[in-house]
PDB file of C-alpha atoms in Angstrom:
ATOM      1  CA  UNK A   1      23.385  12.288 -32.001  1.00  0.00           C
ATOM      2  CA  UNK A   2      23.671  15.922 -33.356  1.00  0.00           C
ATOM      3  CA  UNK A   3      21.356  17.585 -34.918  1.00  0.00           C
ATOM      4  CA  UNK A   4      22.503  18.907 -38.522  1.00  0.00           C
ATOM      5  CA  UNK A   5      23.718  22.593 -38.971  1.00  0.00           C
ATOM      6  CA  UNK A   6      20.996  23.236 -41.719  1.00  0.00           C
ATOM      7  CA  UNK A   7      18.157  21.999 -39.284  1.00  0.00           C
ATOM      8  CA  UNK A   8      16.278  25.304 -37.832  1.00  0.00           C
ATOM      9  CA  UNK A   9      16.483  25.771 -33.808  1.00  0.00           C
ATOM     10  CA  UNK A  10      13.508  24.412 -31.914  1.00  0.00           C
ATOM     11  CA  UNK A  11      12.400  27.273 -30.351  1.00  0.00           C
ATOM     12  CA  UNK A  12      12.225  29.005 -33.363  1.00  0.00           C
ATOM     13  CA  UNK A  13      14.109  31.898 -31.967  1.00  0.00           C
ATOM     14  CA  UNK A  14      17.019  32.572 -34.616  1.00  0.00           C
ATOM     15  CA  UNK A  15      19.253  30.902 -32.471  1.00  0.00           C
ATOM     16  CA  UNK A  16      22.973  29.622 -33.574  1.00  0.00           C
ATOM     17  CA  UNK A  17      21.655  25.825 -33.648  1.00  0.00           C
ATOM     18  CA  UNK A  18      25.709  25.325 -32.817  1.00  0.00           C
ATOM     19  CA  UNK A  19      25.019  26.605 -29.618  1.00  0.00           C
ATOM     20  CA  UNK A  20      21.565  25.314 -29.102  1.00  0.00           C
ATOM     21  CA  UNK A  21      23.870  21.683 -29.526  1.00  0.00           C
ATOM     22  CA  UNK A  22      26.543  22.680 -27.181  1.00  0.00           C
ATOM     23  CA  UNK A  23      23.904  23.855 -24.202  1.00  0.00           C
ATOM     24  CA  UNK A  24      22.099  20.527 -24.753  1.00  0.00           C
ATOM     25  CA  UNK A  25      25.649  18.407 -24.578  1.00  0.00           C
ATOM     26  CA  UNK A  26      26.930  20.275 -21.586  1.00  0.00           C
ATOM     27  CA  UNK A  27      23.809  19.912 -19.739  1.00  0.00           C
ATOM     28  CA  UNK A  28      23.694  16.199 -20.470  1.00  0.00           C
ATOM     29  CA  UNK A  29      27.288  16.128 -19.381  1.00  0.00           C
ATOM     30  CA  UNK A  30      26.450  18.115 -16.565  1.00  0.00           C
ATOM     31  CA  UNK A  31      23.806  15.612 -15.593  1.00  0.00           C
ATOM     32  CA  UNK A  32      26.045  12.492 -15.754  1.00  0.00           C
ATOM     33  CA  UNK A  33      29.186  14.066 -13.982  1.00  0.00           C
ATOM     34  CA  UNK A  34      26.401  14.601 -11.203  1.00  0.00           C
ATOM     35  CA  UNK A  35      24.791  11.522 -10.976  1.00  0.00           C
ATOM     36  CA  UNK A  36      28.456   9.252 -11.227  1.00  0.00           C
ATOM     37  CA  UNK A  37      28.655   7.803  -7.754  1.00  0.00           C
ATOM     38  CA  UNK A  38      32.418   7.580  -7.445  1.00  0.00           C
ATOM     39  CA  UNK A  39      34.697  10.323  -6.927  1.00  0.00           C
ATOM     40  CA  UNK A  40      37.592  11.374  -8.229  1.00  0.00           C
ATOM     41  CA  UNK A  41      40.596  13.797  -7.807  1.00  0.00           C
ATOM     42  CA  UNK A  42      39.767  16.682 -11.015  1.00  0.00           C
ATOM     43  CA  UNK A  43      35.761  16.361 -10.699  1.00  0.00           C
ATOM     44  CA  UNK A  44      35.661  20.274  -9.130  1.00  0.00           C
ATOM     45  CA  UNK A  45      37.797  21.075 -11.994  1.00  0.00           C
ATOM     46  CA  UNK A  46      35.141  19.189 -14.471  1.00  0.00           C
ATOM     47  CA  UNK A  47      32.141  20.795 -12.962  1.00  0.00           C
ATOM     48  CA  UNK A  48      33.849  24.358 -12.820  1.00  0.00           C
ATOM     49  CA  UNK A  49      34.511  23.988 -16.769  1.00  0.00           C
ATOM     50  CA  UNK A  50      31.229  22.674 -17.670  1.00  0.00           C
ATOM     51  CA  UNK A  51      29.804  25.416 -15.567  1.00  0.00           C
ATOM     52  CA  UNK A  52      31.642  27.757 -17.618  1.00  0.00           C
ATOM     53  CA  UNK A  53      30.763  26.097 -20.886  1.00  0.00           C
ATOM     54  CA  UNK A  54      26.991  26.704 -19.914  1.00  0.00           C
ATOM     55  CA  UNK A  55      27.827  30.177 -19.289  1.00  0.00           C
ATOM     56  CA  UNK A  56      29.256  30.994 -22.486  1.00  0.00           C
ATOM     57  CA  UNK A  57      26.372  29.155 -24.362  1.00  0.00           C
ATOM     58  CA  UNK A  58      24.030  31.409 -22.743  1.00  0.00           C
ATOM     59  CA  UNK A  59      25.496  34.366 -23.517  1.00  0.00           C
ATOM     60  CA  UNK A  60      25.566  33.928 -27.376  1.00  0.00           C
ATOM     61  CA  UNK A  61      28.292  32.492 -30.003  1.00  0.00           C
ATOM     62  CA  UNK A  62      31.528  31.767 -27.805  1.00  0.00           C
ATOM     63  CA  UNK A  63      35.189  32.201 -28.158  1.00  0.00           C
ATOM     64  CA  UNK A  64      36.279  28.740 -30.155  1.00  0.00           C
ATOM     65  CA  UNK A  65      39.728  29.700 -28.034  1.00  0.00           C
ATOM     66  CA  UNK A  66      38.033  29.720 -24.754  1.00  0.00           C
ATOM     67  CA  UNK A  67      35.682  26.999 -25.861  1.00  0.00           C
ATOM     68  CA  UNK A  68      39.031  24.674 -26.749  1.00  0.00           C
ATOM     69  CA  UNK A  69      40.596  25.722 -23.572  1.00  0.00           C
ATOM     70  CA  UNK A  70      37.718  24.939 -21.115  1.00  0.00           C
ATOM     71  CA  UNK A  71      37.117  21.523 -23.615  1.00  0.00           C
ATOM     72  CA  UNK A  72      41.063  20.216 -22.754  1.00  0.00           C
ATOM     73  CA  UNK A  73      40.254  20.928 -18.737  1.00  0.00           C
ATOM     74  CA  UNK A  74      37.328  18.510 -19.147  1.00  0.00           C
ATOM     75  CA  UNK A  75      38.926  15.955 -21.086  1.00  0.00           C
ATOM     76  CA  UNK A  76      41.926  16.073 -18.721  1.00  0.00           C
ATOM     77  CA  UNK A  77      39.828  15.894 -15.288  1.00  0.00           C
ATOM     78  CA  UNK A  78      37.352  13.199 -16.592  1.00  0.00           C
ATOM     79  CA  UNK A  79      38.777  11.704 -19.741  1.00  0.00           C
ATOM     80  CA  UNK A  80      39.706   8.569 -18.049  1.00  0.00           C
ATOM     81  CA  UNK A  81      36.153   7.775 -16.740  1.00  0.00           C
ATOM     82  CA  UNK A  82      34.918   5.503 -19.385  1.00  0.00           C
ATOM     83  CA  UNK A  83      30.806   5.934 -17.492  1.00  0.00           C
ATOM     84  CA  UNK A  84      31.287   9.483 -19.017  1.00  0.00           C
ATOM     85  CA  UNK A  85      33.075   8.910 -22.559  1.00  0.00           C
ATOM     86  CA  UNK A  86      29.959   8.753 -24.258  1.00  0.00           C
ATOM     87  CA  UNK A  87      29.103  12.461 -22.582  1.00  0.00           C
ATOM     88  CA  UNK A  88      32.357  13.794 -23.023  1.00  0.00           C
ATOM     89  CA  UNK A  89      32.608  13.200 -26.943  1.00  0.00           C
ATOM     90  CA  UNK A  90      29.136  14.872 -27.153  1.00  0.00           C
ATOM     91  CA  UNK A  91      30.628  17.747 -26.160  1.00  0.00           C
ATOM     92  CA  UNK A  92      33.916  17.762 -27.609  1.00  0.00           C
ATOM     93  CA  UNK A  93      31.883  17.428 -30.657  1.00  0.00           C
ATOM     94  CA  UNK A  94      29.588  20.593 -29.782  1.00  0.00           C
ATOM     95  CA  UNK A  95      32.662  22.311 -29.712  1.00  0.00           C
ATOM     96  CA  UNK A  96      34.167  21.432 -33.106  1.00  0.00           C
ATOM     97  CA  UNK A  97      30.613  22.224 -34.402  1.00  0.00           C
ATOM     98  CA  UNK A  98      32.426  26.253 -33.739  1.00  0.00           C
ATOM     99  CA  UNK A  99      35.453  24.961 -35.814  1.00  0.00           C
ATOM    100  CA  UNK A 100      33.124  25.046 -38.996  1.00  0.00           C
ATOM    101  CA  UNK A 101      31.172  28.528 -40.735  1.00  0.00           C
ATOM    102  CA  UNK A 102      27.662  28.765 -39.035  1.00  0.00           C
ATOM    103  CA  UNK A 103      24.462  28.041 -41.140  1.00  0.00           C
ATOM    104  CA  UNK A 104      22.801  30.703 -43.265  1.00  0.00           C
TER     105      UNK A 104
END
């Protein structure tokens, strides 16, 4: 479930809680993509995307282009793998979270 935009990050570092919510999603992604037992034909292209979603998350606010971009890539490669759905709307919905003003 996400955590509302008003709520104040954990670690009480100032941090966007937008992307606090996106690092969290990917890695849970991340996590399931990892542990799914059957392979399939776009999974490198999955794991290279969420890879670079965890790289923009640590390096502050993203690009809500390159954000969209790298979301469509994941949808695309694993979007049919219904033991990921409930992953892959997590994140989709981390990433609107940058459609919307940020708190404060």
């Amino acid at each position: 479930m996400l955590r509302s935009l008003e709520q104040t990050p954990v670690t009480g570092s100032g941090e966007d809680p937008r992307v606090a919510e996106l690092r969290a999603a990917v890695s849970r992604l991340r996590r399931e993509l990892a542990a799914h037992p059957v392979e399939f034909p776009d999974r490198a292209i999955a794991e290279d995307e969420l890879g670079a979603l965890a790289a923009m998350a640590a390096h502050g606010i993203p690009e809500l282009p390159r954000l969209r971009r790298s979301l469509l890539l994941i949808v695309g490669s694993i979007g049919s793998v219904s033991a990921l759905a409930r992953g892959l709307s997590e994140v989709r919905a981390a990433v609107d979270l940058f459609g919307q003003q940020p708190p404060g």
